[in-house]
mmCIF file of C-alpha atoms and ligand atoms in Angstrom:
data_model
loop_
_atom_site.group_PDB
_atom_site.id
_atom_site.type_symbol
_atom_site.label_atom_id
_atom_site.label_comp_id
_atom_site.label_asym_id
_atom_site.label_seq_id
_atom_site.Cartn_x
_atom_site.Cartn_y
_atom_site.Cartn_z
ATOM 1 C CA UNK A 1 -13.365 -218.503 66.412
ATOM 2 C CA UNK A 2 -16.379 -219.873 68.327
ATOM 3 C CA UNK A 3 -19.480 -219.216 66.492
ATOM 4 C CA UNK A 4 -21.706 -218.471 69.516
ATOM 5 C CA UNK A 5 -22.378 -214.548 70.553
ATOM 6 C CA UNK A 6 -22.621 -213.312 74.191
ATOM 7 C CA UNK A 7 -24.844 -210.850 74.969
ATOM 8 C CA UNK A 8 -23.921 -209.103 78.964
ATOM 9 C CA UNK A 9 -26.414 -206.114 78.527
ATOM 10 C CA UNK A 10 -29.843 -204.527 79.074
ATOM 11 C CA UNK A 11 -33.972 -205.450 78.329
ATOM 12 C CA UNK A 12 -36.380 -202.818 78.885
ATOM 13 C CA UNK A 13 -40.030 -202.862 78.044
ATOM 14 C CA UNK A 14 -40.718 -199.886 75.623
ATOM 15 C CA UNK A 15 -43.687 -197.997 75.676
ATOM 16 C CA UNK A 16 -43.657 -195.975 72.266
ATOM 17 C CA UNK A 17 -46.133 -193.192 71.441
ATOM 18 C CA UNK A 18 -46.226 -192.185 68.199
ATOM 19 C CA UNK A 19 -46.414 -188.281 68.216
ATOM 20 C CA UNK A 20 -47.566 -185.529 65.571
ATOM 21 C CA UNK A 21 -45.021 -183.771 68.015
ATOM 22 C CA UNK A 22 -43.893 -182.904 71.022
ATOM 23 C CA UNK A 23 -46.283 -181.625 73.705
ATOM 24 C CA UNK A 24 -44.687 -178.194 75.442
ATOM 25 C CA UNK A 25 -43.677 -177.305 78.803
ATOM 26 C CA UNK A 26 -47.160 -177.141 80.308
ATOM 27 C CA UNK A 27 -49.242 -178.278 77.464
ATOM 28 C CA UNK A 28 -51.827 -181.479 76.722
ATOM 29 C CA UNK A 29 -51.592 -182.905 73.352
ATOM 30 C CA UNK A 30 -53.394 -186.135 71.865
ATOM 31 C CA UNK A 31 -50.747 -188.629 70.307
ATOM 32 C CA UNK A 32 -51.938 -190.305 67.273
ATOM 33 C CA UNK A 33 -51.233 -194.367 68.537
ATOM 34 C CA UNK A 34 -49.099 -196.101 71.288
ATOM 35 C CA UNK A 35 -47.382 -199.680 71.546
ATOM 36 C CA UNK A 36 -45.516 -201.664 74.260
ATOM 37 C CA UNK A 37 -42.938 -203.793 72.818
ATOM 38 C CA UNK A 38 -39.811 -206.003 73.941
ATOM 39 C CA UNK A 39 -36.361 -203.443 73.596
ATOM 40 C CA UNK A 40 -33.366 -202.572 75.499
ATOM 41 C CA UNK A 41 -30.133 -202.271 73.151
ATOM 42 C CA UNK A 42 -28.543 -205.549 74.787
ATOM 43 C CA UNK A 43 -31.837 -207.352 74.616
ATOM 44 C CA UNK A 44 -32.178 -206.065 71.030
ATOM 45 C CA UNK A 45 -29.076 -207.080 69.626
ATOM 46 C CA UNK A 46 -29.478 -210.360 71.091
ATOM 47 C CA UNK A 47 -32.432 -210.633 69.923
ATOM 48 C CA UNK A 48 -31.457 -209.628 65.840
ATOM 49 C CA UNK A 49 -28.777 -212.165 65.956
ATOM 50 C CA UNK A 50 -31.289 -214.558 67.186
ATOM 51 C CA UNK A 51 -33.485 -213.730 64.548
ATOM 52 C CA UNK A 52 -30.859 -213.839 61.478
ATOM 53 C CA UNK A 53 -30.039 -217.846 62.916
ATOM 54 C CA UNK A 54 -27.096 -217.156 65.726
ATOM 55 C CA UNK A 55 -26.286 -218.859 68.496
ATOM 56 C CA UNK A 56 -26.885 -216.446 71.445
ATOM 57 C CA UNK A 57 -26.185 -216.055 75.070
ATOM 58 C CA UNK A 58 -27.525 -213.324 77.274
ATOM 59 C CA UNK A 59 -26.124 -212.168 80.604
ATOM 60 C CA UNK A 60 -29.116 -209.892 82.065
ATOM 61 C CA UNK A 61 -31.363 -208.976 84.768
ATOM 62 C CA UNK A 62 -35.329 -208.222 84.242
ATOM 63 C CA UNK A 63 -37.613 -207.429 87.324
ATOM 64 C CA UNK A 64 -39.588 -208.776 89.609
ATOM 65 C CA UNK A 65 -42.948 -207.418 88.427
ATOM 66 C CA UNK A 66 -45.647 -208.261 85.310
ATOM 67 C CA UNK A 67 -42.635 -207.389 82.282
ATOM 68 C CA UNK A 68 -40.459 -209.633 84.161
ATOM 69 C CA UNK A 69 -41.645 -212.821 82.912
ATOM 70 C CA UNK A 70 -43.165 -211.693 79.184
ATOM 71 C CA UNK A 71 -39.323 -210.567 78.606
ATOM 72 C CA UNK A 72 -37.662 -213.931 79.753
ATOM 73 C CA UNK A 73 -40.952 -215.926 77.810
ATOM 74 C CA UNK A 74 -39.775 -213.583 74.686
ATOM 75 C CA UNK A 75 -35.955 -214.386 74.741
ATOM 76 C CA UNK A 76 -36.990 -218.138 75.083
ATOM 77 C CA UNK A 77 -39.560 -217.917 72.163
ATOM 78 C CA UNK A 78 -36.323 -216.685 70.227
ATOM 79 C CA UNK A 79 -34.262 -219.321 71.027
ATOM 80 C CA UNK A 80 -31.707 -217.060 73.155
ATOM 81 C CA UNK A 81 -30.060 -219.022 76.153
ATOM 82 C CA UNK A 82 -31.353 -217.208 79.182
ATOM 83 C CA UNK A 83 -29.491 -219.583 81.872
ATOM 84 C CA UNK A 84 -27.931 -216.314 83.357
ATOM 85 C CA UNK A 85 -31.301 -214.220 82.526
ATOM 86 C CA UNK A 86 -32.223 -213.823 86.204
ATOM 87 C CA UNK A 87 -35.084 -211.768 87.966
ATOM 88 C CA UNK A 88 -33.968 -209.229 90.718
ATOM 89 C CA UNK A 89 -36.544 -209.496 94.187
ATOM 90 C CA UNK A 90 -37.883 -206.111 94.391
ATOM 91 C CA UNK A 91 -36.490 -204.750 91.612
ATOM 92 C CA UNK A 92 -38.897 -203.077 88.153
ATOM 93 C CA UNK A 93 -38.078 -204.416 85.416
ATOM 94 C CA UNK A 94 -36.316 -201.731 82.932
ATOM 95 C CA UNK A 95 -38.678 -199.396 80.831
ATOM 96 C CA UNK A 96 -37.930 -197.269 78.168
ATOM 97 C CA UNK A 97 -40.569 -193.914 77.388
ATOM 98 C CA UNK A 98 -40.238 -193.362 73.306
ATOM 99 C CA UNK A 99 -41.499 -190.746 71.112
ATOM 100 C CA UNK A 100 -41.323 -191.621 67.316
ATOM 101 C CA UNK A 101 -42.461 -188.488 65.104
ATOM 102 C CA UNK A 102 -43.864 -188.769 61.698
ATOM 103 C CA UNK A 103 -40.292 -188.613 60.270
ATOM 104 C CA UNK A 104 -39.527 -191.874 61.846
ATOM 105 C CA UNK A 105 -36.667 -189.884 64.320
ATOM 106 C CA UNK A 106 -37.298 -191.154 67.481
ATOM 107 C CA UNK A 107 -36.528 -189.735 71.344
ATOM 108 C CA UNK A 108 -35.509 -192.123 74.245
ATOM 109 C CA UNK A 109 -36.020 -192.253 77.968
ATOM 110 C CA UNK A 110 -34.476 -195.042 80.244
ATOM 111 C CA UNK A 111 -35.772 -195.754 83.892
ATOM 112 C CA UNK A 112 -32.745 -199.084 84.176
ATOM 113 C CA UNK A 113 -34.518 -200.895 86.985
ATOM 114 C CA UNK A 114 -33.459 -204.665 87.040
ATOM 115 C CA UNK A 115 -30.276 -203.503 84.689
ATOM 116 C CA UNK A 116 -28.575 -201.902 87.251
ATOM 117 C CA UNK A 117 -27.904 -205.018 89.142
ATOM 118 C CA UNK A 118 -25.883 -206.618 86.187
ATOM 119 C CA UNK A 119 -22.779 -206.767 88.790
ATOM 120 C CA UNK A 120 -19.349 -207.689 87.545
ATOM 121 C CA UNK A 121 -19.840 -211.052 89.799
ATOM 122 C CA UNK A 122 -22.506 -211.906 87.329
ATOM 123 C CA UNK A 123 -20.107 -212.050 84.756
ATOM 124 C CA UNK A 124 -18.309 -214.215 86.660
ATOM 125 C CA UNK A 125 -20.867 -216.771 87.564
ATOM 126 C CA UNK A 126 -21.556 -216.513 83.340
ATOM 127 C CA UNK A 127 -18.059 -216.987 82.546
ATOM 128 C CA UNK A 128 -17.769 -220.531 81.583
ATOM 129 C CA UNK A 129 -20.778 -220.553 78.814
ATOM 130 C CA UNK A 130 -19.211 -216.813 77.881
ATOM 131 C CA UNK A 131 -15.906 -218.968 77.302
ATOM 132 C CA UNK A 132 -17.200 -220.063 74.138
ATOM 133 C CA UNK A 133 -18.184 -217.226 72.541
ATOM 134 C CA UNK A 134 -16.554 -215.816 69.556
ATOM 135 C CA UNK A 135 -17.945 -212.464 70.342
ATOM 136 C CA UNK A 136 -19.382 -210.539 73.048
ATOM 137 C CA UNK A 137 -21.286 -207.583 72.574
ATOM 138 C CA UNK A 138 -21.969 -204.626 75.327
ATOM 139 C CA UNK A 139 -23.568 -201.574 75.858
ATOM 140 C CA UNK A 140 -24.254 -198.889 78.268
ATOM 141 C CA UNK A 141 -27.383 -199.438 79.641
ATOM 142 C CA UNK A 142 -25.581 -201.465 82.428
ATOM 143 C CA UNK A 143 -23.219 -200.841 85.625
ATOM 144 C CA UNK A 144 -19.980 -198.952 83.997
ATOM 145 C CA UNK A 145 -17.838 -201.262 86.478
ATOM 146 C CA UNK A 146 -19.526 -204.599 84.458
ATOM 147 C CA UNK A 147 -18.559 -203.592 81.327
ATOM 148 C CA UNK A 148 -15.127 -203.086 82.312
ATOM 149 C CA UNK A 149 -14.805 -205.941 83.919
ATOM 150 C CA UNK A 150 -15.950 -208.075 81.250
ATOM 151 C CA UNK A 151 -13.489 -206.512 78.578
ATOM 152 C CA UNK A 152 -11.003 -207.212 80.790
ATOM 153 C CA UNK A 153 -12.272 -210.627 81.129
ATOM 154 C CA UNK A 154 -12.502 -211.154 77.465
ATOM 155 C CA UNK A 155 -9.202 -209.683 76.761
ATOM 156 C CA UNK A 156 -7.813 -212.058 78.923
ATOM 157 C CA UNK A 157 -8.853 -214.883 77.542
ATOM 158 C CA UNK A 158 -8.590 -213.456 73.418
ATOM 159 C CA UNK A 159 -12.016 -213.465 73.066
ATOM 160 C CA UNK A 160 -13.750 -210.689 70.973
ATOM 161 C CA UNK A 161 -15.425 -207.340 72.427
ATOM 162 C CA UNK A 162 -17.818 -204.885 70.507
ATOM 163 C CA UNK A 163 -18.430 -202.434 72.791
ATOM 164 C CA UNK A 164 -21.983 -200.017 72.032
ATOM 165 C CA UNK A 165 -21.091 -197.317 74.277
ATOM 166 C CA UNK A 166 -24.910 -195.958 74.272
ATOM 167 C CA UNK A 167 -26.204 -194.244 75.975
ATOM 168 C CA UNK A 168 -23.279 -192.573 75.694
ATOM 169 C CA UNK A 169 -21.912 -191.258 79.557
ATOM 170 C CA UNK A 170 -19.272 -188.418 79.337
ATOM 171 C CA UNK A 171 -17.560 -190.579 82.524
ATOM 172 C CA UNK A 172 -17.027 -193.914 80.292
ATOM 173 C CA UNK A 173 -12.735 -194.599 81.059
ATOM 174 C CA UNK A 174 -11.658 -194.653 77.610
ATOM 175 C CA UNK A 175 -8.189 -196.355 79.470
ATOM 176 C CA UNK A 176 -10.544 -199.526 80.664
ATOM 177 C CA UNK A 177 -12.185 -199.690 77.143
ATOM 178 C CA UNK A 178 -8.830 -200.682 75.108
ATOM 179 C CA UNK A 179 -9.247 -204.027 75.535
ATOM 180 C CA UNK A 180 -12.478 -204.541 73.502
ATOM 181 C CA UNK A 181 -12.095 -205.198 69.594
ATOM 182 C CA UNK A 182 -14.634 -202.624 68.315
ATOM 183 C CA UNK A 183 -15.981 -199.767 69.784
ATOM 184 C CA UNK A 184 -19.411 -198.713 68.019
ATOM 185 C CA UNK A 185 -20.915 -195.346 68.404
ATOM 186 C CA UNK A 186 -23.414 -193.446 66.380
ATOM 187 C CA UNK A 187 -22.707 -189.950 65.120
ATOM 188 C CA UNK A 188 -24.386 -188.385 68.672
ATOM 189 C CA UNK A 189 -22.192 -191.205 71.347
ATOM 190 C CA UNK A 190 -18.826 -190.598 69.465
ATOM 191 C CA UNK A 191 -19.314 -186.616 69.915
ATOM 192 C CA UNK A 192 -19.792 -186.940 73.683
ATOM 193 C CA UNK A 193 -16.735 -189.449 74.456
ATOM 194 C CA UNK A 194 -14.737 -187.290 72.089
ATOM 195 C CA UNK A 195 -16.375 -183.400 72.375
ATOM 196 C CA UNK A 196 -15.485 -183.302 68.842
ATOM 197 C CA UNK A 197 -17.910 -182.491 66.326
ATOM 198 C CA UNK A 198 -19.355 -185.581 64.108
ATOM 199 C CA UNK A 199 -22.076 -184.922 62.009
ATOM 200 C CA UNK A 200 -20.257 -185.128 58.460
ATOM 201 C CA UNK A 201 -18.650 -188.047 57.583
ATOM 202 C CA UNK A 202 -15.121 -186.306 57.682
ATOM 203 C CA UNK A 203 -16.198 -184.562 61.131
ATOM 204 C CA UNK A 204 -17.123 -188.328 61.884
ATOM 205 C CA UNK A 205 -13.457 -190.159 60.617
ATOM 206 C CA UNK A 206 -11.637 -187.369 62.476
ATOM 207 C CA UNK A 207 -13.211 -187.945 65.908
ATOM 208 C CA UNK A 208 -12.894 -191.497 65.161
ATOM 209 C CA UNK A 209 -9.049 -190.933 64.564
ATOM 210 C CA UNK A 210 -9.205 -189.401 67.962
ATOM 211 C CA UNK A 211 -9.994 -192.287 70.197
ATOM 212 C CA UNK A 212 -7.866 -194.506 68.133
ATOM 213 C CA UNK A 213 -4.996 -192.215 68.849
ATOM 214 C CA UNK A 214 -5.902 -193.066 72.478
ATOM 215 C CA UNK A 215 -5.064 -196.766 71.836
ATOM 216 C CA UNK A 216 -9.331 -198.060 70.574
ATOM 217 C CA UNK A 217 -8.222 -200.777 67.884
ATOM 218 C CA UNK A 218 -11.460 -200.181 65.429
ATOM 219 C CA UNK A 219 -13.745 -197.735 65.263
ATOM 220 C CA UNK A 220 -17.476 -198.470 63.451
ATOM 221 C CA UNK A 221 -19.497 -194.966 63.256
ATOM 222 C CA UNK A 222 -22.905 -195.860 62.360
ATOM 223 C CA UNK A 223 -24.147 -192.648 60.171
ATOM 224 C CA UNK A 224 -27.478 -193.560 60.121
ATOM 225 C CA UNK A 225 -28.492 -192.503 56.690
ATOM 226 C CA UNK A 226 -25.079 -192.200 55.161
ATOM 227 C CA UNK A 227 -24.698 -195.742 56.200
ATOM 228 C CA UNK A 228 -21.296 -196.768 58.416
ATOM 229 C CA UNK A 229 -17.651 -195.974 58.489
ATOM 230 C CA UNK A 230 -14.439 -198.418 59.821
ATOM 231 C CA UNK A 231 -11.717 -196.424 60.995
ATOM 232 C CA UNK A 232 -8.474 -198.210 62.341
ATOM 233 C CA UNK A 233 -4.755 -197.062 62.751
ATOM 234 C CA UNK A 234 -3.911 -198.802 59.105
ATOM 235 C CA UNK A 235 -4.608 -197.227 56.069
ATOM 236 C CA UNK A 236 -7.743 -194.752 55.559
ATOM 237 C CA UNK A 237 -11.455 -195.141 56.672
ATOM 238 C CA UNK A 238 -13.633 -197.140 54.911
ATOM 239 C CA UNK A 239 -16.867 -196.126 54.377
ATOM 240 C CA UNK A 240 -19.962 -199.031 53.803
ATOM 241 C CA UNK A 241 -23.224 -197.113 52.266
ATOM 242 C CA UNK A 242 -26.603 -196.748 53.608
ATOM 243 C CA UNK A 243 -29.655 -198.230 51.610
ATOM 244 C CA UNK A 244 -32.037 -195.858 51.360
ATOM 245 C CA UNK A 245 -35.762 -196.505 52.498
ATOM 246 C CA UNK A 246 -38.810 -194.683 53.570
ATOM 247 C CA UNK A 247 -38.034 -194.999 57.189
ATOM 248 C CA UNK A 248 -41.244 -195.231 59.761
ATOM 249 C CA UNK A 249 -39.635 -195.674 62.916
ATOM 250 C CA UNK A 250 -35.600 -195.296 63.704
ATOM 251 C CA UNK A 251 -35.937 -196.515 66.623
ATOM 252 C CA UNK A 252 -33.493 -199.418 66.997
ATOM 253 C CA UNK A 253 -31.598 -199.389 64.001
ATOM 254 C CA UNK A 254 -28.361 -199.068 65.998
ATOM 255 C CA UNK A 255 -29.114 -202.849 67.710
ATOM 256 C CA UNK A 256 -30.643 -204.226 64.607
ATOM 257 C CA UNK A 257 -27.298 -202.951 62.593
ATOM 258 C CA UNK A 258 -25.112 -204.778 65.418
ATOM 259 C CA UNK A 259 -26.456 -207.488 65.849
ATOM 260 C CA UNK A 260 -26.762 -208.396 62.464
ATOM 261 C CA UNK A 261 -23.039 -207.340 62.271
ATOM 262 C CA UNK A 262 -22.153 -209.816 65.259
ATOM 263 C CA UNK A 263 -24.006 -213.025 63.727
ATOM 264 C CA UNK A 264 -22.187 -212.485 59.968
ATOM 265 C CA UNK A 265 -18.718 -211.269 62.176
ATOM 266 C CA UNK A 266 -18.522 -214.801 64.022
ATOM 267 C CA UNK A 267 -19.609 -216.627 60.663
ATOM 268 C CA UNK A 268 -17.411 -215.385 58.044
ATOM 269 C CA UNK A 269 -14.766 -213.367 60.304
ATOM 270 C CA UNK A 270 -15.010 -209.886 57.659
ATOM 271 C CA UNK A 271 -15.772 -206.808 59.514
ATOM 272 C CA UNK A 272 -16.197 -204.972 56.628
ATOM 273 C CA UNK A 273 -18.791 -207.513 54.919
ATOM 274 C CA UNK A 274 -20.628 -207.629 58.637
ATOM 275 C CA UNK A 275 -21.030 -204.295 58.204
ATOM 276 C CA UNK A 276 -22.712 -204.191 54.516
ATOM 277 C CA UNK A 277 -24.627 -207.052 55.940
ATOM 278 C CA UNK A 278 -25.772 -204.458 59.394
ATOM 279 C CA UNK A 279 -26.490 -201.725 57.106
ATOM 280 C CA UNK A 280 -28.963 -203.542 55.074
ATOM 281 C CA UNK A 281 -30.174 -205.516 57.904
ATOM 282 C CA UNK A 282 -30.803 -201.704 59.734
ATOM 283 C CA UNK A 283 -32.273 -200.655 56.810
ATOM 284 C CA UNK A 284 -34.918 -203.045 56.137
ATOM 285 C CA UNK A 285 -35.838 -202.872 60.219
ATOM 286 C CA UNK A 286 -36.519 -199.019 60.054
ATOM 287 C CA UNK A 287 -39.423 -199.959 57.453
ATOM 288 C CA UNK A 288 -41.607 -201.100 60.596
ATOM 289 C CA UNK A 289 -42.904 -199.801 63.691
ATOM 290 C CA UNK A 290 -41.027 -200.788 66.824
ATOM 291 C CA UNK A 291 -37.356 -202.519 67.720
ATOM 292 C CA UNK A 292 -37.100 -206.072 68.595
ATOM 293 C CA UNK A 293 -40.845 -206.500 66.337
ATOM 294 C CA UNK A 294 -39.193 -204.513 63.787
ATOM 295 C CA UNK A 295 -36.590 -206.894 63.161
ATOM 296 C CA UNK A 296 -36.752 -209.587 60.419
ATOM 297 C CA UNK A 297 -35.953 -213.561 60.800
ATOM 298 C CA UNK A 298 -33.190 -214.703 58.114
ATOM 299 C CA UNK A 299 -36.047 -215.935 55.451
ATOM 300 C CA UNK A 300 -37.640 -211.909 55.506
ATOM 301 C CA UNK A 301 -34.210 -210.088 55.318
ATOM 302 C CA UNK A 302 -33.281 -212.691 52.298
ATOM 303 C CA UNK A 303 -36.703 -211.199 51.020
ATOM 304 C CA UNK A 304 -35.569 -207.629 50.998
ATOM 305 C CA UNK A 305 -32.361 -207.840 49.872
ATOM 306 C CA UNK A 306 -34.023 -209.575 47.030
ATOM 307 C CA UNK A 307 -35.411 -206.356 46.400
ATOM 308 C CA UNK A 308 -32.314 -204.638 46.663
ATOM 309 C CA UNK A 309 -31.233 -207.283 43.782
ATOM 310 C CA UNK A 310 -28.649 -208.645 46.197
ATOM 311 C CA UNK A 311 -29.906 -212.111 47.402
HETATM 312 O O1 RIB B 1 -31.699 -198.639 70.929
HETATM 313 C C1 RIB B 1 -33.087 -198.655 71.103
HETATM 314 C C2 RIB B 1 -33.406 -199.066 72.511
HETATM 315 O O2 RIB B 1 -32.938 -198.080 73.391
HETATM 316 C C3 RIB B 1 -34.874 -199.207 72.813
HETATM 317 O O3 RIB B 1 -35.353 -200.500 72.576
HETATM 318 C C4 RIB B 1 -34.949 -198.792 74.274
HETATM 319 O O4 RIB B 1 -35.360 -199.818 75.108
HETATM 320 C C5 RIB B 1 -33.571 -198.257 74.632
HETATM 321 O O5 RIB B 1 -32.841 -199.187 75.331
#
């Protein structure tokens, strides 16, 4: 298994207001702070594997316009290979609106922009440097038709597929998702592809049963504070806990959990220990304000699981 992870996914720019609450229909209300930072879940994961030491590839489009460049300059700070990181003529780069409330819960708007013109023939022109991947990750926040093709693609060839199917869309084909090796929802994505309820960890293992019924080989429910859960067609689910923190801003802790579950996956090949490894990695990013900023470099995670008596 090749140790470098391909990224074919989003960026945004996200503008996050931190909010007492949220204004009504009609009504004027003064939000405590605001920040601009560098998200988008495909961007973000990318960018936490990055962080934790990976190897990492990124297949994505940015804008035209003043985010366009600050997001390519950020990947490159990182050390992420942006040869197919490409501006669109014309296009606006993606944005994404947040609310964060005192509880650290956050709300999400996404205008796509540049990310809609991730074409499947962009995932050809990638495919040689996506050849040596030993995993490729995906979300949502792209063309439906490129993330079939490139599970196809992968399938093909034997390589790896996590597929984050967030935002979730009701429309996602279920039948042109089999090929990818994990599919990760949260609680909120796995209820919409299924309709079944999933907000208790037994709600969440029998929805999970449901789309491997349809043929999905694994199954990783992230369960936010009740940590993750692995369900396959052998044996029973297995359940990885949560650490708990004070948590000042959720936003994020999806990408941060997979991509610190795709950089330990293509090192050490246990999807179980990735996902310890993405719940405490999750855990430690909800302690800070933002996504991508949130997320620490391999020398500040081995400092908090330190204080988790771990490292
Ligand atoms: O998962 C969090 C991300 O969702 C944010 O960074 C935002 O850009 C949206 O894509």
């Amino acid at each position: 298994m090749g140790a470098r992870i391909g990224v074919v996914g989003s960026n945004m720019v996200d503008l996050v207001t931190y909010i007492d609450r949220m204004p009504a229909a009609g009504e004027t209300l003064a939000a405590p702070s605001f920040a601009i930072g560098h998200g988008g879940k495909g961007a973000n994961q990318a960018v936490a594997a990055a962080k934790l030491g990976a190897d990492v590839m990124l297949v994505s489009r940015v804008g035209d316009d003043l985010f366009g460049g600050g997001t390519l300059r950020n990947f490159q700070e990182l050390g992420i290979d942006t040869t197919h990181v490409r501006a669109i003529p014309g296009a606006q780069s993606g944005v994404a609106p947040i609310f964060v409330e005192p509880s650290g819960e956050n709300r999400i708007l996404i205008v796509k922009g540049a990310n809609e013109h991730l074409l499947p023939a962009d995932v050809d022109a990638a495919a040689a440097d996506l050849a040596r991947c030993g995993l490729i990750l995906l979300q949502l926040e792209i063309p439906l038709e490129t993330v079939y093709h490139t599970i196809a693609w992968a399938a093909g060839r034997g390589i790896p597929v996590l597929l984050n199917p967030a935002p979730a869309v009701p429309e996602l084909d279920v039948e042109r998702i089999l090929g990818a090796t994990f599919l990760a929802p949260n609680q909120t994505e796995l209820t919409i592809l299924t309709g079944l309820p999933a907000e208790t960890r037994a709600q969440a293992e029998a929805a999970a049963r449901s789309l491997v019924a349809r043929g999905v080989k694994q199954v990783i429910v992230t369960l936010g504070g009740d940590g993750a859960l692995l369900v396959t067609a052998e044996g029973p689910a297995q359940h990885v806990a949560a650490v708990s923190v004070k948590p000042v801003d959720t936003s994020g802790a999806g990408d941060a959990f997979l991509g610190a579950f795709a950089q330990h996956y293509v090192a050490h090949g246990d999807t179980l220990a990735a996902m310890r490894w993405g719940a405490r990695y999750a855990a430690d990013s909800i302690t800070r304000p933002g996504t991508q900023k949130a997320f620490a470099t391999a020398a500040e995670f081995a400092a908090f699981r330190q204080t988790l008596g771990e490292a």
